[in-house]
Amino acid sequence: MDKIKLSAHRLNLHFGKKHVLKNIHIDFPNNKVTSLIGPSGCGKSTLLRSFNRMHDLSPDVKIEGDIQLDGNNIYDKKVSVTAMRKRIGMVFQKPNPLPKSIYENLSYALKLHAFPKNEIPGLIEMALKESYLWDEVKDELKKPAVKLSGGQQQRLCIARTVVLRPEVILMDEPCSALDPISSHKIEELIMSLKSNYTIVIVTHNMQQAQRISDKVAFMYLGELVEFDSSENIFKDPQKELTRNYVNGHFG
Amino acid sequence: MIKKLKYIVDWILLTGSTVIVCVILGIILGDIFSKGASAISWDFITGLPTDGMTKGGILPAVAGTLVLTLITTLFSVPFGVACAIYLNEYAKPSVFTNIIRASIRNLAGIPSIIYGLFGLALFVQSLRLGTSVLSAGLTLGLLSLPYIITTTEEALKRIPNSMREATLALGATQFETIKDVVLPKALPGILTGVILTMSRAAGETAPILFTGVAFYINDVGTSVNQEFMALPYHLYMLSTQHQAIEQVRPLAYATAGVLILLVFLLNIIAFYIRYKYRTKD
Protein backbone atom coordinates (compact mmCIF):
# COMPACT_ATOMS: atom_id res chain seq x y z
CA MET A 1 0.00 0.00 0.00
CA ASP A 2 1.39 3.38 -1.03
CA LYS A 3 1.67 6.25 1.37
CA ILE A 4 -1.19 8.75 0.86
CA LYS A 5 0.06 12.28 0.16
CA LEU A 6 -3.08 14.20 -0.68
CA SER A 7 -6.71 13.30 -0.22
CA ALA A 8 -10.23 14.67 -0.41
CA HIS A 9 -13.01 13.53 1.95
CA ARG A 10 -16.71 14.16 1.45
CA LEU A 11 -15.81 17.09 -0.78
CA ASN A 12 -18.78 19.09 -2.08
CA LEU A 13 -18.43 22.28 -4.06
CA HIS A 14 -21.13 24.68 -5.20
CA PHE A 15 -20.84 27.54 -7.67
CA GLY A 16 -23.84 29.57 -6.55
CA LYS A 17 -26.74 27.15 -6.89
CA LYS A 18 -24.87 24.73 -9.11
CA HIS A 19 -23.57 21.59 -7.40
CA VAL A 20 -20.26 21.03 -9.19
CA LEU A 21 -18.46 18.45 -7.07
CA LYS A 22 -20.56 15.78 -5.42
CA ASN A 23 -19.23 14.01 -2.37
CA ILE A 24 -15.74 13.27 -3.73
CA HIS A 25 -13.51 10.80 -1.89
CA ILE A 26 -10.08 10.36 -3.38
CA ASP A 27 -6.56 9.52 -2.16
CA PHE A 28 -3.45 10.39 -4.16
CA PRO A 29 -0.45 8.14 -3.50
CA ASN A 30 2.95 9.69 -2.82
CA ASN A 31 5.35 10.12 -5.76
CA LYS A 32 2.90 8.81 -8.33
CA VAL A 33 1.22 10.42 -11.30
CA THR A 34 -2.57 10.43 -11.04
CA SER A 35 -4.66 11.57 -14.01
CA LEU A 36 -8.11 13.06 -13.73
CA ILE A 37 -10.12 12.30 -16.85
CA GLY A 38 -13.70 12.87 -17.91
CA PRO A 39 -15.77 14.83 -20.39
CA SER A 40 -15.72 18.65 -20.41
CA GLY A 41 -17.66 20.14 -17.53
CA CYS A 42 -17.36 17.05 -15.33
CA GLY A 43 -15.59 19.06 -12.62
CA LYS A 44 -12.06 17.74 -12.95
CA SER A 45 -10.44 21.17 -13.23
CA THR A 46 -12.63 22.44 -10.41
CA LEU A 47 -11.48 19.53 -8.27
CA LEU A 48 -7.83 20.18 -9.15
CA ARG A 49 -8.15 23.86 -8.29
CA SER A 50 -9.63 23.08 -4.89
CA PHE A 51 -6.41 21.27 -3.95
CA ASN A 52 -4.50 24.56 -3.71
CA ARG A 53 -7.46 26.73 -2.79
CA MET A 54 -7.56 28.59 -6.09
CA HIS A 55 -11.28 29.08 -5.54
CA ASP A 56 -10.63 31.28 -2.49
CA LEU A 57 -11.05 34.56 -4.36
CA SER A 58 -14.05 33.57 -6.45
CA PRO A 59 -17.28 34.90 -5.06
CA ASP A 60 -20.13 32.45 -4.42
CA VAL A 61 -18.05 29.32 -4.24
CA LYS A 62 -19.00 27.13 -1.29
CA ILE A 63 -16.77 24.22 -0.31
CA GLU A 64 -17.68 21.54 2.24
CA GLY A 65 -15.71 18.54 3.37
CA ASP A 66 -11.94 18.56 3.68
CA ILE A 67 -8.77 18.17 1.71
CA GLN A 68 -5.78 16.79 3.54
CA LEU A 69 -2.10 17.15 2.81
CA ASP A 70 -0.19 14.63 4.92
CA GLY A 71 -3.31 14.27 7.05
CA ASN A 72 -3.80 18.01 7.75
CA ASN A 73 -6.83 19.83 6.39
CA ILE A 74 -5.65 22.63 4.09
CA TYR A 75 -8.98 24.43 4.53
CA ASP A 76 -8.41 24.72 8.27
CA LYS A 77 -8.62 28.33 9.49
CA LYS A 78 -5.13 28.15 10.97
CA VAL A 79 -3.50 27.15 7.68
CA SER A 80 -1.42 29.81 5.91
CA VAL A 81 -2.59 29.71 2.31
CA THR A 82 0.71 31.05 1.00
CA ALA A 83 2.78 28.45 2.84
CA MET A 84 0.38 25.72 1.68
CA ARG A 85 0.73 26.85 -1.95
CA LYS A 86 4.49 26.56 -1.65
CA ARG A 87 3.97 22.87 -0.85
CA ILE A 88 1.28 22.36 -3.50
CA GLY A 89 2.37 23.95 -6.78
CA MET A 90 0.26 24.42 -9.86
CA VAL A 91 0.84 24.50 -13.62
CA PHE A 92 -1.94 25.97 -15.75
CA GLN A 93 -3.49 25.10 -19.09
CA LYS A 94 -2.16 28.16 -20.86
CA PRO A 95 1.49 28.93 -20.14
CA ASN A 96 1.47 32.03 -17.94
CA PRO A 97 5.02 33.32 -17.52
CA LEU A 98 5.26 36.60 -15.63
CA PRO A 99 6.15 39.68 -17.72
CA LYS A 100 9.73 39.45 -16.48
CA SER A 101 12.93 37.77 -17.64
CA ILE A 102 13.40 33.99 -17.58
CA TYR A 103 15.63 34.30 -14.54
CA GLU A 104 13.26 36.66 -12.71
CA ASN A 105 10.33 34.32 -13.26
CA LEU A 106 12.09 31.84 -11.00
CA SER A 107 13.84 34.26 -8.64
CA TYR A 108 10.49 35.97 -8.02
CA ALA A 109 9.04 32.71 -6.67
CA LEU A 110 12.07 32.19 -4.44
CA LYS A 111 12.04 35.77 -3.13
CA LEU A 112 8.36 35.45 -2.20
CA HIS A 113 9.33 32.74 0.24
CA ALA A 114 12.49 34.51 1.42
CA PHE A 115 15.01 31.94 0.23
CA PRO A 116 18.58 33.06 1.13
CA LYS A 117 19.97 35.25 -1.66
CA ASN A 118 23.16 33.24 -2.19
CA GLU A 119 21.23 30.03 -2.81
CA ILE A 120 19.00 31.52 -5.51
CA PRO A 121 21.24 31.12 -8.61
CA GLY A 122 21.97 27.47 -7.76
CA LEU A 123 18.31 26.64 -7.14
CA ILE A 124 17.32 28.28 -10.42
CA GLU A 125 19.90 26.33 -12.40
CA MET A 126 18.77 23.10 -10.77
CA ALA A 127 15.09 23.76 -11.51
CA LEU A 128 15.77 24.68 -15.14
CA LYS A 129 17.82 21.48 -15.57
CA GLU A 130 15.09 19.45 -13.95
CA SER A 131 12.59 20.99 -16.39
CA TYR A 132 14.73 20.19 -19.45
CA LEU A 133 15.02 23.89 -20.23
CA TRP A 134 18.54 24.72 -19.07
CA ASP A 135 20.37 23.83 -22.30
CA GLU A 136 18.00 25.97 -24.36
CA VAL A 137 18.07 29.09 -22.19
CA LYS A 138 21.31 29.06 -20.19
CA ASP A 139 22.88 31.79 -22.37
CA GLU A 140 19.87 34.09 -22.38
CA LEU A 141 18.48 34.04 -18.87
CA LYS A 142 17.87 37.79 -19.08
CA LYS A 143 15.57 37.41 -22.09
CA PRO A 144 11.88 38.23 -21.47
CA ALA A 145 10.05 34.98 -20.76
CA VAL A 146 7.25 35.85 -23.19
CA LYS A 147 9.77 35.62 -26.05
CA LEU A 148 10.09 31.85 -25.52
CA SER A 149 8.03 29.41 -27.58
CA GLY A 150 4.80 28.06 -26.09
CA GLY A 151 6.40 24.75 -25.14
CA GLN A 152 9.39 26.48 -23.58
CA GLN A 153 7.08 28.82 -21.67
CA GLN A 154 5.21 25.86 -20.24
CA ARG A 155 8.47 24.20 -19.19
CA LEU A 156 9.46 27.51 -17.60
CA CYS A 157 6.17 27.48 -15.68
CA ILE A 158 6.97 23.96 -14.52
CA ALA A 159 10.47 25.09 -13.54
CA ARG A 160 8.94 28.01 -11.63
CA THR A 161 6.80 25.53 -9.71
CA VAL A 162 9.63 23.05 -9.18
CA VAL A 163 12.10 25.69 -7.97
CA LEU A 164 10.12 25.99 -4.73
CA ARG A 165 10.60 22.24 -4.06
CA PRO A 166 6.88 21.58 -3.60
CA GLU A 167 5.57 18.21 -2.49
CA VAL A 168 2.61 18.08 -4.85
CA ILE A 169 2.36 19.47 -8.39
CA LEU A 170 -1.10 20.05 -9.84
CA MET A 171 -1.29 20.29 -13.61
CA ASP A 172 -4.38 21.53 -15.43
CA GLU A 173 -4.18 20.20 -19.00
CA PRO A 174 -0.59 21.40 -19.32
CA CYS A 175 -0.24 20.21 -22.93
CA SER A 176 -3.53 21.28 -24.41
CA ALA A 177 -2.15 24.55 -25.81
CA LEU A 178 1.01 22.95 -27.19
CA ASP A 179 2.11 21.24 -30.40
CA PRO A 180 2.79 17.46 -30.35
CA ILE A 181 6.57 17.77 -30.00
CA SER A 182 6.32 20.17 -27.08
CA SER A 183 3.66 17.95 -25.50
CA HIS A 184 5.97 15.00 -25.79
CA LYS A 185 8.73 16.91 -23.99
CA ILE A 186 6.35 17.85 -21.19
CA GLU A 187 5.26 14.21 -20.85
CA GLU A 188 8.88 13.10 -20.54
CA LEU A 189 9.37 15.81 -17.98
CA ILE A 190 6.39 14.62 -15.96
CA MET A 191 7.72 11.07 -15.98
CA SER A 192 11.07 12.24 -14.66
CA LEU A 193 9.51 14.48 -12.00
CA LYS A 194 7.38 11.80 -10.40
CA SER A 195 10.28 10.28 -8.48
CA ASN A 196 10.38 13.46 -6.39
CA TYR A 197 6.85 14.83 -6.54
CA THR A 198 3.29 13.67 -6.23
CA ILE A 199 1.65 14.75 -9.48
CA VAL A 200 -2.05 15.22 -10.19
CA ILE A 201 -2.82 16.02 -13.80
CA VAL A 202 -6.04 16.86 -15.60
CA THR A 203 -6.00 15.69 -19.21
CA HIS A 204 -8.35 15.26 -22.12
CA ASN A 205 -5.93 13.08 -23.99
CA MET A 206 -6.56 9.37 -23.32
CA GLN A 207 -3.26 8.25 -24.85
CA GLN A 208 -1.43 10.73 -22.69
CA ALA A 209 -3.23 9.56 -19.56
CA GLN A 210 -2.32 5.98 -20.45
CA ARG A 211 1.34 6.81 -21.10
CA ILE A 212 2.09 8.85 -18.02
CA SER A 213 -0.20 7.84 -15.18
CA ASP A 214 0.08 5.30 -12.43
CA LYS A 215 -3.49 5.85 -11.35
CA VAL A 216 -6.49 7.28 -13.16
CA ALA A 217 -9.68 8.83 -11.80
CA PHE A 218 -12.69 9.02 -14.10
CA MET A 219 -15.18 11.76 -13.30
CA TYR A 220 -18.64 12.33 -14.71
CA LEU A 221 -21.10 15.14 -13.90
CA GLY A 222 -19.31 16.08 -10.70
CA GLU A 223 -18.98 12.57 -9.35
CA LEU A 224 -15.96 10.34 -9.08
CA VAL A 225 -17.08 7.30 -11.04
CA GLU A 226 -14.05 5.08 -10.88
CA PHE A 227 -10.56 5.35 -9.43
CA ASP A 228 -8.03 2.62 -10.06
CA SER A 229 -4.63 1.85 -11.51
CA SER A 230 -4.11 3.14 -15.03
CA GLU A 231 -3.99 -0.44 -16.33
CA ASN A 232 -7.33 -1.37 -14.82
CA ILE A 233 -9.09 1.78 -16.00
CA PHE A 234 -7.95 1.40 -19.58
CA LYS A 235 -7.93 -2.41 -19.93
CA ASP A 236 -10.59 -3.61 -17.57
CA PRO A 237 -12.81 -0.86 -16.15
CA GLN A 238 -15.46 -2.01 -13.68
CA LYS A 239 -18.12 0.52 -14.66
CA GLU A 240 -19.97 0.65 -17.97
CA LEU A 241 -19.66 4.47 -18.05
CA THR A 242 -15.87 4.34 -17.70
CA ARG A 243 -15.59 1.72 -20.42
CA ASN A 244 -17.64 3.81 -22.82
CA TYR A 245 -15.59 6.92 -22.08
CA VAL A 246 -12.11 5.42 -22.39
CA ASN A 247 -13.16 3.65 -25.58
CA GLY A 248 -14.20 6.98 -27.02
CA HIS A 249 -17.95 6.41 -27.20
CA PHE A 250 -18.64 9.86 -25.73
CA GLY A 251 -16.82 12.82 -24.28
CA MET B 1 -23.16 45.67 -59.19
CA ILE B 2 -25.51 46.99 -56.51
CA LYS B 3 -23.28 45.45 -53.89
CA LYS B 4 -20.31 47.29 -55.33
CA LEU B 5 -22.22 50.55 -55.41
CA LYS B 6 -23.20 50.05 -51.78
CA TYR B 7 -19.59 49.46 -50.91
CA ILE B 8 -18.57 52.71 -52.61
CA VAL B 9 -21.32 54.68 -50.86
CA ASP B 10 -20.24 53.25 -47.49
CA TRP B 11 -16.67 54.19 -48.22
CA ILE B 12 -17.58 57.74 -49.19
CA LEU B 13 -19.74 58.24 -46.10
CA LEU B 14 -17.14 56.94 -43.66
CA THR B 15 -14.14 58.58 -45.27
CA GLY B 16 -16.12 61.76 -45.78
CA SER B 17 -17.00 61.97 -42.08
CA THR B 18 -13.38 61.48 -41.10
CA VAL B 19 -12.22 64.12 -43.55
CA ILE B 20 -14.82 66.64 -42.34
CA VAL B 21 -13.76 66.17 -38.72
CA CYS B 22 -10.09 66.58 -39.63
CA VAL B 23 -10.78 69.66 -41.76
CA ILE B 24 -12.73 71.34 -38.94
CA LEU B 25 -9.89 70.61 -36.54
CA GLY B 26 -7.41 71.94 -39.08
CA ILE B 27 -9.39 75.16 -39.56
CA ILE B 28 -9.59 75.79 -35.80
CA LEU B 29 -5.88 75.16 -35.29
CA GLY B 30 -4.94 77.13 -38.41
CA ASP B 31 -7.05 80.09 -37.34
CA ILE B 32 -5.62 80.17 -33.83
CA PHE B 33 -2.00 79.76 -34.81
CA SER B 34 -2.11 82.14 -37.78
CA LYS B 35 -3.67 84.91 -35.70
CA GLY B 36 -1.43 84.24 -32.72
CA ALA B 37 1.77 83.65 -34.67
CA SER B 38 2.89 87.25 -34.46
CA ALA B 39 2.80 87.12 -30.65
CA ILE B 40 4.05 83.58 -29.91
CA SER B 41 7.72 83.42 -29.00
CA TRP B 42 9.90 82.03 -26.28
CA ASP B 43 9.87 85.44 -24.60
CA PHE B 44 6.08 85.35 -24.65
CA ILE B 45 6.06 82.07 -22.72
CA THR B 46 8.78 83.03 -20.25
CA GLY B 47 8.10 86.74 -19.82
CA LEU B 48 5.96 88.66 -17.32
CA PRO B 49 3.00 90.66 -18.56
CA THR B 50 3.59 94.41 -18.84
CA ASP B 51 1.62 97.56 -19.65
CA GLY B 52 -1.71 96.28 -18.27
CA MET B 53 -1.25 92.98 -20.09
CA THR B 54 -1.17 94.62 -23.49
CA LYS B 55 2.49 93.63 -23.87
CA GLY B 56 4.91 91.11 -22.40
CA GLY B 57 4.48 87.45 -21.72
CA ILE B 58 2.26 85.01 -19.92
CA LEU B 59 4.71 83.29 -17.58
CA PRO B 60 2.46 83.60 -14.48
CA ALA B 61 -0.36 81.87 -16.36
CA VAL B 62 1.90 79.09 -17.69
CA ALA B 63 3.42 78.53 -14.25
CA GLY B 64 0.00 78.68 -12.60
CA THR B 65 -1.44 76.07 -14.93
CA LEU B 66 1.56 73.78 -14.41
CA VAL B 67 1.43 74.02 -10.61
CA LEU B 68 -2.34 73.62 -10.68
CA THR B 69 -2.10 70.48 -12.80
CA LEU B 70 0.61 69.11 -10.52
CA ILE B 71 -1.53 69.59 -7.39
CA THR B 72 -4.50 68.04 -9.18
CA THR B 73 -2.42 65.00 -10.13
CA LEU B 74 -0.83 64.57 -6.71
CA PHE B 75 -4.26 64.58 -5.12
CA SER B 76 -6.32 62.58 -7.59
CA VAL B 77 -3.92 59.85 -8.75
CA PRO B 78 -3.17 58.11 -5.43
CA PHE B 79 -6.81 58.17 -4.37
CA GLY B 80 -8.13 57.27 -7.80
CA VAL B 81 -5.74 54.39 -8.40
CA ALA B 82 -6.28 53.00 -4.89
CA CYS B 83 -10.04 53.21 -5.35
CA ALA B 84 -9.85 51.41 -8.71
CA ILE B 85 -7.68 48.67 -7.20
CA TYR B 86 -10.21 48.19 -4.44
CA LEU B 87 -13.13 48.02 -6.87
CA ASN B 88 -11.47 45.71 -9.38
CA GLU B 89 -9.32 43.48 -7.20
CA TYR B 90 -10.84 43.31 -3.76
CA ALA B 91 -14.52 44.22 -3.78
CA LYS B 92 -16.87 41.31 -4.32
CA PRO B 93 -19.68 42.08 -6.76
CA SER B 94 -22.63 43.29 -4.68
CA VAL B 95 -25.33 45.93 -4.62
CA PHE B 96 -22.96 48.11 -2.62
CA THR B 97 -20.13 48.04 -5.21
CA ASN B 98 -22.65 48.60 -7.99
CA ILE B 99 -23.86 51.72 -6.18
CA ILE B 100 -20.26 52.92 -5.86
CA ARG B 101 -19.64 52.36 -9.57
CA ALA B 102 -22.86 54.10 -10.58
CA SER B 103 -21.98 57.06 -8.34
CA ILE B 104 -18.56 57.36 -9.96
CA ARG B 105 -20.10 57.33 -13.43
CA ASN B 106 -22.54 60.02 -12.33
CA LEU B 107 -19.74 62.14 -10.86
CA ALA B 108 -18.05 62.08 -14.26
CA GLY B 109 -21.19 63.60 -15.76
CA ILE B 110 -21.59 66.51 -13.35
CA PRO B 111 -20.96 69.93 -14.99
CA SER B 112 -17.63 71.38 -13.96
CA ILE B 113 -19.12 74.65 -12.69
CA ILE B 114 -20.79 72.61 -9.93
CA TYR B 115 -17.41 71.25 -8.88
CA GLY B 116 -16.34 74.89 -8.73
CA LEU B 117 -19.15 75.78 -6.35
CA PHE B 118 -18.50 72.69 -4.27
CA GLY B 119 -14.79 73.53 -4.09
CA LEU B 120 -15.66 77.05 -2.99
CA ALA B 121 -17.88 75.72 -0.21
CA LEU B 122 -15.56 72.93 0.95
CA PHE B 123 -11.96 73.97 0.40
CA VAL B 124 -12.14 77.76 0.31
CA GLN B 125 -14.64 78.29 3.09
CA SER B 126 -15.15 75.25 5.31
CA LEU B 127 -11.51 74.12 5.31
CA ARG B 128 -10.33 77.76 5.25
CA LEU B 129 -7.79 77.24 2.48
CA GLY B 130 -8.89 80.54 0.93
CA THR B 131 -8.95 81.28 -2.78
CA SER B 132 -5.62 79.71 -3.68
CA VAL B 133 -3.89 77.40 -6.10
CA LEU B 134 -4.23 74.67 -3.46
CA SER B 135 -8.03 75.02 -3.29
CA ALA B 136 -8.29 75.10 -7.07
CA GLY B 137 -5.98 72.09 -7.46
CA LEU B 138 -7.99 70.07 -4.95
CA THR B 139 -11.23 71.05 -6.71
CA LEU B 140 -9.84 69.94 -10.05
CA GLY B 141 -8.61 66.80 -8.29
CA LEU B 142 -12.18 65.97 -7.31
CA LEU B 143 -13.26 66.55 -10.88
CA SER B 144 -10.51 64.24 -12.15
CA LEU B 145 -11.13 61.41 -9.67
CA PRO B 146 -13.93 59.65 -11.58
CA TYR B 147 -11.87 59.65 -14.79
CA ILE B 148 -8.79 58.30 -13.06
CA ILE B 149 -10.85 55.59 -11.33
CA THR B 150 -12.61 54.54 -14.53
CA THR B 151 -9.50 54.45 -16.74
CA THR B 152 -7.49 52.63 -14.07
CA GLU B 153 -10.23 50.07 -13.60
CA GLU B 154 -10.34 49.49 -17.37
CA ALA B 155 -6.56 49.02 -17.39
CA LEU B 156 -6.77 46.52 -14.52
CA LYS B 157 -9.59 44.63 -16.22
CA ARG B 158 -7.40 44.06 -19.26
CA ILE B 159 -4.90 42.05 -17.20
CA PRO B 160 -5.87 38.41 -17.73
CA ASN B 161 -6.69 36.39 -14.64
CA SER B 162 -4.06 33.83 -15.62
CA MET B 163 -1.44 36.44 -14.60
CA ARG B 164 -2.92 36.74 -11.15
CA GLU B 165 -3.24 32.97 -10.79
CA ALA B 166 0.41 32.55 -11.78
CA THR B 167 1.67 34.42 -8.73
CA LEU B 168 -1.08 33.31 -6.36
CA ALA B 169 -0.23 29.69 -7.16
CA LEU B 170 3.41 30.40 -6.24
CA GLY B 171 2.25 31.45 -2.79
CA ALA B 172 2.09 35.21 -3.27
CA THR B 173 -0.50 37.08 -1.25
CA GLN B 174 -3.14 39.03 -3.11
CA PHE B 175 -1.35 42.27 -2.26
CA GLU B 176 1.97 40.94 -3.61
CA THR B 177 0.20 39.82 -6.77
CA ILE B 178 -1.23 43.30 -7.33
CA LYS B 179 2.03 45.06 -6.46
CA ASP B 180 4.41 42.84 -8.44
CA VAL B 181 2.40 41.77 -11.47
CA VAL B 182 -0.96 43.47 -11.95
CA LEU B 183 0.10 47.08 -11.42
CA PRO B 184 3.33 46.95 -13.48
CA LYS B 185 1.43 45.31 -16.31
CA ALA B 186 -1.41 47.83 -16.10
CA LEU B 187 0.91 50.83 -15.70
CA PRO B 188 0.91 51.99 -19.35
CA GLY B 189 -2.90 51.99 -19.37
CA ILE B 190 -3.06 53.79 -16.02
CA LEU B 191 -0.48 56.40 -17.10
CA THR B 192 -2.33 57.05 -20.33
CA GLY B 193 -5.52 57.68 -18.37
CA VAL B 194 -3.70 59.91 -15.89
CA ILE B 195 -2.10 62.04 -18.59
CA LEU B 196 -5.31 62.44 -20.56
CA THR B 197 -7.09 63.46 -17.37
CA MET B 198 -4.30 65.95 -16.63
CA SER B 199 -4.64 67.47 -20.06
CA ARG B 200 -8.35 67.84 -19.50
CA ALA B 201 -7.87 69.40 -16.06
CA ALA B 202 -5.30 71.84 -17.45
CA GLY B 203 -7.93 73.31 -19.76
CA GLU B 204 -10.76 73.59 -17.22
CA THR B 205 -11.92 77.11 -16.39
CA ALA B 206 -15.14 76.92 -14.41
CA PRO B 207 -13.89 75.01 -11.33
CA ILE B 208 -10.97 77.39 -10.78
CA LEU B 209 -13.06 80.50 -11.30
CA PHE B 210 -14.45 80.40 -7.75
CA THR B 211 -11.54 78.78 -6.04
CA GLY B 212 -8.44 80.79 -6.72
CA VAL B 213 -7.70 81.96 -10.22
CA ALA B 214 -6.79 85.65 -10.46
CA PHE B 215 -7.28 88.28 -13.09
CA TYR B 216 -3.77 89.67 -13.04
CA ILE B 217 -0.71 88.82 -10.97
CA ASN B 218 2.55 90.28 -12.13
CA ASP B 219 4.74 87.53 -10.70
CA VAL B 220 5.16 83.79 -10.41
CA GLY B 221 3.61 82.53 -7.19
CA THR B 222 5.79 81.23 -4.37
CA SER B 223 3.23 79.51 -2.16
CA VAL B 224 0.26 77.21 -2.72
CA ASN B 225 -1.81 79.53 -0.56
CA GLN B 226 -1.64 82.35 -3.10
CA GLU B 227 -4.02 83.12 -5.90
CA PHE B 228 -2.69 82.35 -9.34
CA MET B 229 -3.12 82.95 -13.04
CA ALA B 230 -4.07 80.12 -15.36
CA LEU B 231 -4.01 79.84 -19.16
CA PRO B 232 -7.70 79.10 -19.79
CA TYR B 233 -8.90 81.91 -17.56
CA HIS B 234 -6.29 84.29 -18.92
CA LEU B 235 -7.60 83.52 -22.38
CA TYR B 236 -11.20 84.15 -21.31
CA MET B 237 -10.18 87.39 -19.70
CA LEU B 238 -8.14 88.65 -22.67
CA SER B 239 -10.92 87.92 -25.11
CA THR B 240 -13.90 89.27 -23.17
CA GLN B 241 -12.94 91.31 -20.12
CA HIS B 242 -9.91 93.34 -21.10
CA GLN B 243 -10.26 97.08 -21.54
CA ALA B 244 -8.40 97.01 -24.87
CA ILE B 245 -9.74 93.86 -26.47
CA GLU B 246 -8.76 94.71 -30.02
CA GLN B 247 -5.22 95.48 -28.99
CA VAL B 248 -4.67 92.25 -27.07
CA ARG B 249 -6.35 89.99 -29.60
CA PRO B 250 -3.05 88.52 -30.89
CA LEU B 251 -2.06 87.85 -27.29
CA ALA B 252 -5.33 85.99 -26.73
CA TYR B 253 -4.73 83.82 -29.79
CA ALA B 254 -1.16 83.19 -28.72
CA THR B 255 -2.37 82.18 -25.25
CA ALA B 256 -4.81 79.75 -26.82
CA GLY B 257 -1.96 78.39 -28.92
CA VAL B 258 0.24 77.84 -25.86
CA LEU B 259 -2.60 76.04 -24.04
CA ILE B 260 -3.21 73.82 -27.05
CA LEU B 261 0.50 73.05 -27.34
CA LEU B 262 0.61 72.13 -23.65
CA VAL B 263 -2.34 69.75 -24.02
CA PHE B 264 -0.83 68.42 -27.24
CA LEU B 265 2.42 67.72 -25.48
CA LEU B 266 0.64 65.75 -22.75
CA ASN B 267 -1.25 63.73 -25.37
CA ILE B 268 1.93 62.96 -27.25
CA ILE B 269 3.50 61.70 -24.03
CA ALA B 270 0.47 59.46 -23.47
CA PHE B 271 0.69 58.21 -27.04
CA TYR B 272 4.40 57.52 -26.67
CA ILE B 273 3.90 55.53 -23.47
CA ARG B 274 1.25 53.36 -25.11
CA TYR B 275 3.39 52.84 -28.19
CA LYS B 276 6.49 51.95 -26.20
CA TYR B 277 4.76 49.36 -24.04
CA ARG B 278 2.81 47.85 -26.91
CA THR B 279 5.98 47.15 -28.89
CA LYS B 280 7.66 45.79 -25.77
CA ASP B 281 5.18 42.93 -25.33
Coordinates of C-alpha atoms in Angstrom, one line a residue, chain A residues 49 52 54 57 59 82 85 88 90 92 96-100 108-109 112-113 160-161 164, chain B residues 92-93 162-174 176-177 180-181 185 280-281:
Chain A
R49 CA -8.1 23.9 -8.3
N52 CA -4.5 24.6 -3.7
M54 CA -7.6 28.6 -6.1
L57 CA -11.1 34.6 -4.4
P59 CA -17.3 34.9 -5.1
T82 CA 0.7 31.1 1.0
R85 CA 0.7 26.8 -1.9
I88 CA 1.3 22.4 -3.5
M90 CA 0.3 24.4 -9.9
F92 CA -1.9 26.0 -15.8
N96 CA 1.5 32.0 -17.9
P97 CA 5.0 33.3 -17.5
L98 CA 5.3 36.6 -15.6
P99 CA 6.2 39.7 -17.7
K100 CA 9.7 39.5 -16.5
Y108 CA 10.5 36.0 -8.0
A109 CA 9.0 32.7 -6.7
L112 CA 8.4 35.4 -2.2
H113 CA 9.3 32.7 0.2
R160 CA 8.9 28.0 -11.6
T161 CA 6.8 25.5 -9.7
L164 CA 10.1 26.0 -4.7
Chain B
K92 CA -16.9 41.3 -4.3
P93 CA -19.7 42.1 -6.8
S162 CA -4.1 33.8 -15.6
M163 CA -1.4 36.4 -14.6
R164 CA -2.9 36.7 -11.1
E165 CA -3.2 33.0 -10.8
A166 CA 0.4 32.5 -11.8
T167 CA 1.7 34.4 -8.7
L168 CA -1.1 33.3 -6.4
A169 CA -0.2 29.7 -7.2
L170 CA 3.4 30.4 -6.2
G171 CA 2.3 31.5 -2.8
A172 CA 2.1 35.2 -3.3
T173 CA -0.5 37.1 -1.3
Q174 CA -3.1 39.0 -3.1
E176 CA 2.0 40.9 -3.6
T177 CA 0.2 39.8 -6.8
D180 CA 4.4 42.8 -8.4
V181 CA 2.4 41.8 -11.5
K185 CA 1.4 45.3 -16.3
K280 CA 7.7 45.8 -25.8
D281 CA 5.2 42.9 -25.3

